[in-house]
Coordinates of C-alpha atoms in Angstrom, one line a residue:
M1 CA 32.8 -3.9 33.4
S2 CA 31.8 -1.7 30.5
Q3 CA 29.2 -2.7 27.9
P4 CA 30.9 -3.9 24.6
L5 CA 30.2 -1.5 21.7
Y6 CA 28.4 -3.0 18.8
H7 CA 27.4 -1.6 15.4
D8 CA 24.7 -2.5 12.8
L9 CA 25.2 -2.9 9.1
S10 CA 25.1 0.9 8.6
G11 CA 27.8 1.5 11.3
D12 CA 25.4 3.0 13.8
S13 CA 26.0 2.0 17.4
L14 CA 23.7 -0.5 19.2
T15 CA 22.9 -0.9 22.8
I16 CA 22.9 -4.7 22.6
A17 CA 24.2 -7.4 24.8
N18 CA 26.1 -9.7 22.5
D19 CA 27.3 -10.5 19.0
S20 CA 24.7 -13.2 18.4
A21 CA 22.0 -10.6 18.9
R22 CA 23.8 -8.1 16.7
L23 CA 24.1 -10.6 13.8
A24 CA 20.4 -11.5 14.2
W25 CA 19.5 -7.8 14.2
N26 CA 21.5 -7.3 11.0
D27 CA 19.5 -10.2 9.5
T28 CA 16.3 -8.4 10.7
L29 CA 17.3 -5.2 9.0
E30 CA 18.0 -6.8 5.6
A31 CA 14.8 -8.9 5.8
L32 CA 12.7 -5.9 6.7
L33 CA 14.0 -4.0 3.6
A34 CA 13.6 -7.1 1.4
H35 CA 10.0 -7.6 2.6
A36 CA 11.1 -11.1 3.5
A37 CA 8.7 -13.6 5.0
A38 CA 11.5 -14.4 7.5
T39 CA 11.5 -11.0 9.1
P40 CA 9.6 -12.0 12.3
E41 CA 11.8 -15.0 12.7
H42 CA 15.0 -12.9 12.6
L43 CA 13.4 -10.4 15.0
A44 CA 12.5 -13.2 17.4
R45 CA 16.1 -14.6 17.2
T46 CA 17.3 -11.1 18.1
L47 CA 15.2 -10.8 21.2
A48 CA 15.9 -14.4 22.2
S49 CA 19.6 -13.5 22.2
D50 CA 19.0 -10.2 24.0
P51 CA 15.6 -9.9 25.6
D52 CA 16.4 -6.4 26.9
F53 CA 17.3 -4.9 23.5
A54 CA 15.1 -1.8 23.6
L55 CA 15.4 -0.9 20.0
A56 CA 14.2 -4.3 18.8
H57 CA 11.1 -4.0 21.0
A58 CA 10.3 -0.6 19.7
A59 CA 10.8 -1.7 16.1
K60 CA 8.5 -4.6 16.7
G61 CA 5.8 -2.3 18.0
L62 CA 6.0 -0.1 14.9
M63 CA 5.8 -3.1 12.7
L64 CA 2.7 -4.3 14.5
L65 CA 1.0 -0.9 14.0
S66 CA 1.8 -1.0 10.3
L67 CA -0.5 -4.0 9.9
A68 CA -3.5 -1.7 10.8
R69 CA -5.3 -4.3 12.9
A70 CA -7.2 -3.3 15.9
E71 CA -6.3 -6.4 17.9
L72 CA -2.6 -5.5 17.6
L73 CA -2.9 -2.2 19.4
A74 CA -2.5 -3.9 22.8
P75 CA 0.6 -5.9 21.8
A76 CA 2.1 -2.7 20.3
R77 CA 1.6 -1.0 23.7
D78 CA 3.2 -3.9 25.4
C79 CA 6.2 -3.4 23.1
L80 CA 6.4 0.2 24.2
V81 CA 6.3 -0.7 27.9
T82 CA 9.0 -3.3 27.4
A83 CA 11.2 -1.0 25.3
R84 CA 10.9 1.7 28.0
S85 CA 11.7 -0.8 30.8
S86 CA 14.7 -2.1 28.8
A87 CA 16.0 1.4 28.4
L88 CA 16.1 1.7 32.2
L89 CA 18.2 -1.4 32.6
R90 CA 21.1 0.0 30.5
P91 CA 21.7 3.4 28.9
I92 CA 20.6 3.5 25.3
T93 CA 21.6 5.9 22.5
R94 CA 19.5 9.0 21.5
R95 CA 18.8 7.3 18.2
E96 CA 17.3 4.3 19.9
Q97 CA 15.3 6.5 22.3
M98 CA 13.8 8.4 19.3
V99 CA 12.5 5.1 17.8
I100 CA 10.8 4.4 21.1
E101 CA 9.3 8.0 21.0
A102 CA 8.1 7.3 17.4
L103 CA 6.2 4.3 18.6
A104 CA 4.6 6.3 21.5
L105 CA 3.5 9.0 19.1
W106 CA 1.9 6.5 16.7
L107 CA 0.1 4.8 19.6
D108 CA -1.1 8.3 20.6
D109 CA -2.9 8.6 17.3
T110 CA -0.3 11.0 15.8
P111 CA 1.3 9.0 13.0
R112 CA 2.5 12.0 11.1
R113 CA 4.5 13.1 14.2
A114 CA 5.8 9.6 14.5
A115 CA 7.1 9.8 10.9
E116 CA 8.7 13.1 11.6
R117 CA 10.5 11.7 14.7
L118 CA 11.9 8.8 12.6
E119 CA 13.1 11.3 9.9
A120 CA 14.7 13.4 12.6
I121 CA 17.0 10.5 13.4
L122 CA 18.3 10.6 9.8
L123 CA 19.7 14.1 10.4
A124 CA 22.3 12.7 12.7
H125 CA 22.4 9.1 11.3
P126 CA 21.8 9.5 7.6
H127 CA 22.4 5.7 7.0
D128 CA 19.8 4.5 9.5
V129 CA 17.9 2.1 7.3
L130 CA 15.4 1.2 10.1
A131 CA 14.3 4.8 10.5
L132 CA 14.2 5.4 6.8
K133 CA 12.2 2.3 6.0
L134 CA 9.7 2.8 8.8
S135 CA 9.1 6.4 7.9
H136 CA 8.7 5.5 4.3
G137 CA 6.0 3.0 5.2
L138 CA 4.3 5.5 7.5
R139 CA 4.2 8.2 4.8
F140 CA 2.8 5.7 2.3
M141 CA 0.0 4.8 4.7
L142 CA -0.7 8.5 5.2
G143 CA -0.8 9.3 1.5
D144 CA 2.0 11.8 2.1
Q145 CA 3.8 11.5 -1.2
R146 CA 5.5 14.9 -0.9
E147 CA 7.3 14.1 2.3
M148 CA 7.9 10.5 1.3
L149 CA 9.9 11.7 -1.7
A150 CA 11.6 14.6 0.2
T151 CA 13.1 12.2 2.7
L152 CA 14.4 9.8 0.0
H153 CA 15.6 12.7 -2.1
R154 CA 17.6 13.9 0.8
F155 CA 19.1 10.7 2.1
A156 CA 19.1 8.0 -0.7
P157 CA 22.0 9.6 -2.7
G158 CA 24.2 9.1 0.4
F159 CA 23.9 5.3 0.0
G160 CA 26.7 4.5 -2.3
E161 CA 27.0 1.1 -4.0
S162 CA 29.4 -0.1 -1.3
H163 CA 26.6 0.1 1.3
P164 CA 25.3 -3.4 1.9
L165 CA 21.7 -2.2 1.8
A166 CA 22.0 0.5 -0.9
G167 CA 19.8 -1.3 -3.4
Y168 CA 16.8 -1.5 -1.0
V169 CA 17.1 2.2 -0.2
H170 CA 17.1 3.1 -3.8
G171 CA 14.1 0.8 -4.3
C172 CA 12.2 3.0 -1.8
Y173 CA 13.5 6.1 -3.6
A174 CA 12.1 4.6 -6.9
F175 CA 8.7 4.1 -5.4
A176 CA 8.6 7.7 -4.0
L177 CA 9.6 9.1 -7.4
E178 CA 6.9 7.0 -9.1
E179 CA 4.1 8.2 -6.8
R180 CA 5.0 11.8 -7.6
G181 CA 4.8 11.1 -11.4
L182 CA 8.5 11.2 -12.1
Y183 CA 8.3 8.0 -14.1
A184 CA 11.6 8.0 -16.1
E185 CA 13.7 8.7 -13.1
A186 CA 11.7 6.2 -11.0
E187 CA 12.2 3.5 -13.6
R188 CA 16.0 4.1 -13.8
T189 CA 16.3 4.1 -10.1
G190 CA 14.2 1.1 -9.6
R191 CA 16.0 -1.0 -12.2
H192 CA 19.3 0.0 -10.6
A193 CA 18.0 -0.9 -7.2
V194 CA 17.1 -4.4 -8.2
S195 CA 20.5 -4.8 -9.9
L196 CA 22.2 -3.9 -6.6
S197 CA 19.9 -6.0 -4.4
P198 CA 18.2 -8.8 -6.4
R199 CA 16.0 -9.5 -3.3
D200 CA 14.6 -6.0 -3.4
A201 CA 10.9 -6.9 -3.9
W202 CA 9.9 -3.3 -3.2
G203 CA 12.1 -1.9 -5.9
R204 CA 10.8 -4.5 -8.4
H205 CA 7.3 -3.5 -7.3
A206 CA 8.2 0.2 -7.9
V207 CA 9.2 -0.5 -11.5
A208 CA 5.9 -2.4 -12.0
H209 CA 4.1 0.7 -10.9
V210 CA 5.9 2.8 -13.5
L211 CA 5.0 0.3 -16.2
E212 CA 1.3 0.3 -15.0
M213 CA 1.0 4.1 -14.9
T214 CA 2.6 4.5 -18.4
G215 CA 0.5 1.9 -20.1
R216 CA 3.3 -0.7 -20.9
A217 CA 1.5 -4.0 -20.1
D218 CA 3.8 -6.2 -22.3
E219 CA 6.9 -4.8 -20.5
G220 CA 5.1 -5.3 -17.2
V221 CA 4.5 -9.0 -17.9
A222 CA 8.1 -9.5 -18.9
W223 CA 9.5 -7.6 -15.9
L224 CA 7.6 -9.6 -13.3
G225 CA 8.1 -12.9 -15.0
D226 CA 7.0 -16.0 -13.1
G227 CA 7.7 -14.6 -9.7
R228 CA 10.8 -16.6 -8.8
E229 CA 12.6 -13.4 -7.9
I230 CA 10.1 -12.7 -5.1
A231 CA 9.8 -16.2 -3.7
H232 CA 11.4 -15.0 -0.4
A233 CA 8.9 -12.2 0.1
N234 CA 6.1 -11.9 2.6
N235 CA 2.6 -11.0 1.4
L236 CA 4.1 -8.3 -0.8
R237 CA 4.5 -11.2 -3.3
F238 CA 0.7 -11.4 -3.5
H239 CA 0.5 -7.8 -4.4
I240 CA 3.2 -8.1 -7.0
F241 CA 1.1 -10.9 -8.6
W242 CA -1.8 -8.5 -8.4
H243 CA 0.3 -6.1 -10.6
L244 CA 0.9 -9.0 -13.0
A245 CA -2.8 -9.6 -13.1
L246 CA -3.4 -6.0 -14.0
F247 CA -1.1 -6.3 -16.9
R248 CA -2.8 -9.5 -18.0
L249 CA -6.2 -7.8 -17.7
E250 CA -4.9 -4.9 -19.8
R251 CA -4.1 -7.5 -22.5
G252 CA -7.6 -9.0 -22.2
E253 CA -6.3 -12.3 -20.8
T254 CA -9.1 -12.7 -18.2
A255 CA -8.7 -16.5 -17.9
E256 CA -5.1 -16.0 -16.8
V257 CA -6.2 -13.2 -14.4
L258 CA -8.6 -15.6 -12.7
R259 CA -5.8 -18.2 -12.5
L260 CA -3.5 -15.7 -10.9
Y261 CA -6.2 -14.7 -8.5
D262 CA -6.7 -18.3 -7.3
D263 CA -3.1 -19.6 -7.5
E264 CA -1.2 -16.6 -6.3
I265 CA -3.1 -13.5 -5.1
R266 CA -5.5 -15.4 -2.8
A267 CA -3.4 -18.6 -2.5
E268 CA -3.4 -17.9 1.2
P269 CA -6.8 -16.7 2.2
T270 CA -5.6 -14.2 4.8
D271 CA -7.5 -11.3 6.3
D272 CA -4.5 -8.9 6.0
Y273 CA -5.9 -5.7 4.7
R274 CA -3.4 -5.6 1.9
D275 CA -4.3 -9.0 0.7
I276 CA -8.0 -8.3 0.9
A277 CA -7.4 -5.0 -1.1
N278 CA -5.6 -7.0 -3.8
G279 CA -8.5 -9.4 -4.1
A280 CA -11.4 -6.9 -3.9
S281 CA -10.0 -4.4 -6.3
L282 CA -9.2 -7.1 -8.8
L283 CA -12.6 -8.7 -8.6
A284 CA -14.3 -5.3 -9.0
R285 CA -12.3 -4.7 -12.1
L286 CA -13.3 -8.1 -13.4
D287 CA -16.9 -7.3 -12.6
Y288 CA -16.7 -4.0 -14.6
A289 CA -15.3 -6.1 -17.4
G290 CA -18.3 -8.4 -17.4
V291 CA -16.3 -11.4 -16.2
D292 CA -18.0 -14.0 -14.1
V293 CA -16.0 -14.3 -10.9
G294 CA -18.1 -17.1 -9.4
D295 CA -18.2 -17.2 -5.6
R296 CA -14.9 -15.5 -5.0
W297 CA -16.6 -12.5 -3.4
E298 CA -18.0 -14.7 -0.6
E299 CA -14.5 -15.8 0.5
L300 CA -13.3 -12.2 0.7
A301 CA -16.5 -11.0 2.5
A302 CA -16.1 -13.8 5.1
K303 CA -12.7 -12.3 6.0
A304 CA -13.7 -8.7 5.7
G305 CA -16.7 -9.3 7.9
G306 CA -14.4 -9.8 10.8
R307 CA -12.7 -6.5 10.4
V308 CA -15.8 -4.2 10.2
Q309 CA -15.0 -2.5 13.5
D310 CA -11.2 -2.2 13.0
G311 CA -11.2 1.5 12.1
R312 CA -7.4 1.6 11.8
L313 CA -6.9 2.7 8.2
V314 CA -9.4 4.2 5.8
F315 CA -7.8 2.5 2.8
A316 CA -8.4 -0.9 4.5
D317 CA -12.0 0.1 5.5
L318 CA -12.9 0.8 1.9
H319 CA -11.7 -2.5 0.6
Y320 CA -13.5 -4.4 3.4
L321 CA -16.6 -2.5 2.4
L322 CA -16.0 -3.3 -1.3
S323 CA -15.6 -7.0 -0.4
L324 CA -18.9 -7.0 1.6
L325 CA -20.8 -5.3 -1.2
G326 CA -19.4 -7.8 -3.7
A327 CA -21.1 -10.6 -1.7
G328 CA -24.3 -8.6 -1.2
Q329 CA -23.7 -7.9 2.5
R330 CA -25.0 -4.3 2.4
D331 CA -25.7 -4.0 6.2
A332 CA -22.1 -4.7 7.2
A333 CA -20.9 -2.4 4.4
E334 CA -23.2 0.3 5.7
S335 CA -21.7 -0.1 9.1
I336 CA -18.3 0.7 7.8
A337 CA -19.6 3.7 5.9
Q338 CA -21.3 5.1 9.0
S339 CA -18.1 4.6 11.0
L340 CA -16.3 6.7 8.5
V341 CA -18.9 9.5 8.8
R342 CA -18.5 9.5 12.6
D343 CA -14.7 9.5 12.3
A344 CA -14.7 12.3 9.9
H345 CA -16.5 14.4 12.4
A346 CA -15.0 13.3 15.7
H347 CA -12.0 11.1 15.6
P348 CA -9.1 12.2 17.8
S349 CA -6.5 11.5 15.2
R350 CA -6.3 14.4 12.7
E351 CA -5.0 12.0 10.1
R352 CA -7.8 9.6 10.5
A353 CA -10.4 12.3 10.5
E354 CA -9.0 13.8 7.3
A355 CA -8.9 10.5 5.5
A356 CA -12.4 9.6 6.7
R357 CA -13.9 12.6 5.1
S358 CA -13.1 11.5 1.6
G359 CA -13.4 7.9 2.6
A360 CA -17.0 8.3 3.8
L361 CA -18.0 9.9 0.4
A362 CA -16.3 7.0 -1.5
A363 CA -17.9 4.4 0.8
H364 CA -21.4 5.8 0.2
G365 CA -20.7 6.2 -3.5
L366 CA -19.7 2.5 -3.7
I367 CA -22.9 1.5 -1.9
A368 CA -25.0 3.7 -4.2
F369 CA -23.3 2.0 -7.2
S370 CA -24.0 -1.4 -5.9
E371 CA -27.7 -0.4 -5.6
G372 CA -27.9 0.9 -9.1
D373 CA -28.2 4.5 -8.1
H374 CA -25.6 5.6 -10.6
A375 CA -26.3 9.3 -10.5
E376 CA -25.8 9.4 -6.7
A377 CA -22.7 7.1 -7.0
A378 CA -21.2 9.5 -9.6
R379 CA -21.9 12.5 -7.3
L380 CA -20.4 10.9 -4.2
L381 CA -17.4 9.3 -5.9
G382 CA -16.7 12.6 -7.8
A383 CA -16.8 14.5 -4.5
A384 CA -14.4 12.1 -3.0
R385 CA -12.0 12.2 -5.9
S386 CA -9.8 15.1 -5.0
G387 CA -9.2 14.0 -1.4
L388 CA -8.6 10.3 -1.7
L389 CA -4.8 10.7 -1.6
A390 CA -5.2 11.0 2.2
I391 CA -6.5 7.4 2.5
G392 CA -3.1 6.1 1.6
G393 CA -2.3 3.4 -0.9
S394 CA -0.8 4.0 -4.3
H395 CA -2.1 5.6 -7.5
A396 CA -2.5 2.2 -9.0
Q397 CA -4.5 1.0 -6.0
R398 CA -6.7 4.1 -5.8
D399 CA -7.4 3.8 -9.5
L400 CA -10.2 1.5 -8.7
F401 CA -12.2 4.4 -7.3
E402 CA -11.6 6.4 -10.5
Q403 CA -12.9 3.4 -12.5
A404 CA -16.0 3.2 -10.3
H405 CA -16.5 6.9 -10.8
I406 CA -16.3 6.6 -14.6
E407 CA -18.6 3.6 -14.6
S408 CA -21.1 5.6 -12.6
L409 CA -20.9 8.7 -14.9
I410 CA -21.5 6.6 -18.0
R411 CA -24.4 4.7 -16.5
A412 CA -25.9 7.9 -15.2
G413 CA -25.7 9.5 -18.7
S414 CA -23.0 12.1 -17.8
H415 CA -21.1 11.2 -21.0
D416 CA -19.3 14.4 -21.6
L417 CA -17.7 14.4 -18.1
A418 CA -16.9 10.7 -18.4
A419 CA -15.2 11.3 -21.8
R420 CA -13.1 14.2 -20.4
I421 CA -11.9 12.0 -17.5
L422 CA -11.2 9.1 -19.9
E423 CA -9.2 11.3 -22.2
Q424 CA -7.1 12.6 -19.3
R425 CA -6.6 9.0 -18.2
L426 CA -5.5 8.0 -21.7
A427 CA -3.1 11.0 -21.9
R428 CA -1.5 10.1 -18.6
R429 CA -0.8 6.6 -19.8
G430 CA 0.8 7.6 -23.1
G431 CA -2.3 6.7 -25.1
A432 CA -2.3 3.0 -23.9
N433 CA -5.1 2.0 -21.6
R434 CA -7.7 -0.5 -22.7
F435 CA -10.2 0.6 -20.1
A436 CA -10.2 4.2 -21.4
M437 CA -10.0 3.3 -25.1
R438 CA -12.9 0.9 -24.9
R439 CA -15.0 3.2 -22.9
L440 CA -14.4 6.2 -25.2
A441 CA -15.2 4.0 -28.2
Q442 CA -18.4 3.0 -26.5
L443 CA -19.4 6.6 -25.8
R444 CA -18.6 7.7 -29.3
R445 CA -20.9 5.0 -30.7
Q446 CA -23.9 6.2 -28.7
P447 CA -26.2 9.1 -29.4
S448 CA -26.6 11.7 -26.6
G449 CA -29.5 11.9 -24.1
R450 CA -31.5 9.7 -21.8
L451 CA -31.9 6.8 -24.3
A452 CA -28.2 6.7 -24.7
A453 CA -27.7 6.4 -21.0
L454 CA -30.2 3.5 -20.9
A455 CA -28.5 1.8 -23.8
V456 CA -25.0 2.1 -22.1
A457 CA -26.4 0.8 -18.8
A458 CA -27.7 -2.2 -20.6
T459 CA -24.5 -2.9 -22.5
P460 CA -22.4 -5.9 -21.3
L461 CA -19.4 -4.6 -19.4
A462 CA -17.1 -7.0 -21.1
I463 CA -16.3 -4.1 -23.5
A464 CA -14.4 -2.5 -20.6
H465 CA -11.4 -4.6 -21.1

C-alpha cells in the first residue's frame, strides 16, 4: 500500500503518516513564524501523531540549537539521530533531507554552512517557510545582515497576499531591511506585514526597530501600545517590551522604565540569553543615566552565573558578563572574558572564533569600565567597535556597547572623539536622540583638558537621559 501524499501550508509535500500530524505540523509552522508560546506544544502534537516524522525531528533540533544553551547540544544530537533513523523507515523528500543536513552542519560547528543548506532548499521550494525562517534566525545570530537581506529580497516578493503565511515572511523581510539601514522600505514592509498577519510579533518588532533607529520615540510608544497584540508570543514579548522601555527612556520616563522592567521584561526571571540581554542592557542604560536600579542586578547575575561556561554565542556571553559586573562579580565575569580570548585563538568554529575576537575586546573593555579604568575601557571598546557585528544581535542591541564606549571616552577626557561619535549618532537618528544631545551639551559646557575630564567624571550621569 502506497504512502498517502500530504502537503503543508505552502504546498510542499510531506513524508508524514496521517492528516492529524499534517494539521499539527501546519499549526507548528504558523506558530514558529508568529513566535507563539504554543510552538513547542504544536510540535509535540505533531510528533505524537507521527513519531517517525523525520522533518519534525530535524526542525526540533534546529530550534534547540537556536537557544544557544550548552545543555541542549545533547538533545539536539538526539534529534539528529532520530531524524536519520526515521528517514530509513520510509523514503523522505530531498527537501526534508536537506533540513536534516542543516542540523548536522550546525552541530558540526559550521552554522554558516547550515544556513546555506537551508537557503539552497528555497531554490527548488521558494515558499518553504520553515527553511526561510530558520535561515533568517541563523543569519541573525551570525550577524550576517547582507545574506539575511539577500535571501528575503530574493524570496519574499514571491509570497503574495493569498499565501496564508505571507505577512510573517514580509515581517522577516522588514527586519532584514531595517538592519541594513533601509528604514523607509523596512517600515512600509513591516506595517504591511502586520496588517496581513496581526499575530506577526516579529514584523511588529521590526517596525519598532525602525522607530528606534530613526529617533521617533513618541511613535514607538504608540506603535507598541499596551502589548495586547503580542499576548500570544513567547519570550519575544519581553524583548518587545524592552523596546517600549527604550522609547520611554528616550522620553525621560525612568519610573515607567523600571515598572516595565519589573512587570514585563523580567516578569518571568528566566535564564534565556535573550531575556538576560534585555535586562542587562536596560539596567546598564539606566546606570549610565544615574538611575538607582536597586538590587535588580543581583537577580540577573544569579541567572548569568549558571551560564558562565556555555560558550555558545558571543552575544550571550557578553550579556552574562555585563550582568555579573553589575552585581560586582568580577571573577565570574573575568572567566567569560578569558574564555573569549581562548576561543578567538583556538575555537574549531570559524564563526565562533571570529565573533570572539571582537567579543574578547569588548568583554575586557566592560571590565575596565567597571573598575574605573576609563582610558583602557575606551581603548578596548573602541578596538572592538568595528567587529561587533559578528557577535550577532541587532543594531539596537549592540548600541549598548557604543554607549559604553562613549561614556568611557568622556570620562577618560577624549572629548573630541566622543563628540564626533555623538554627532554621527545624532545624524543617524535624524537629530533626535536624548543620549547624544545631553552628552554633547555636557561636553560643550566643559573646558578642555584634564580638569574637564575630572569634572565630567564627577558629574551625575542622570544628564545622560
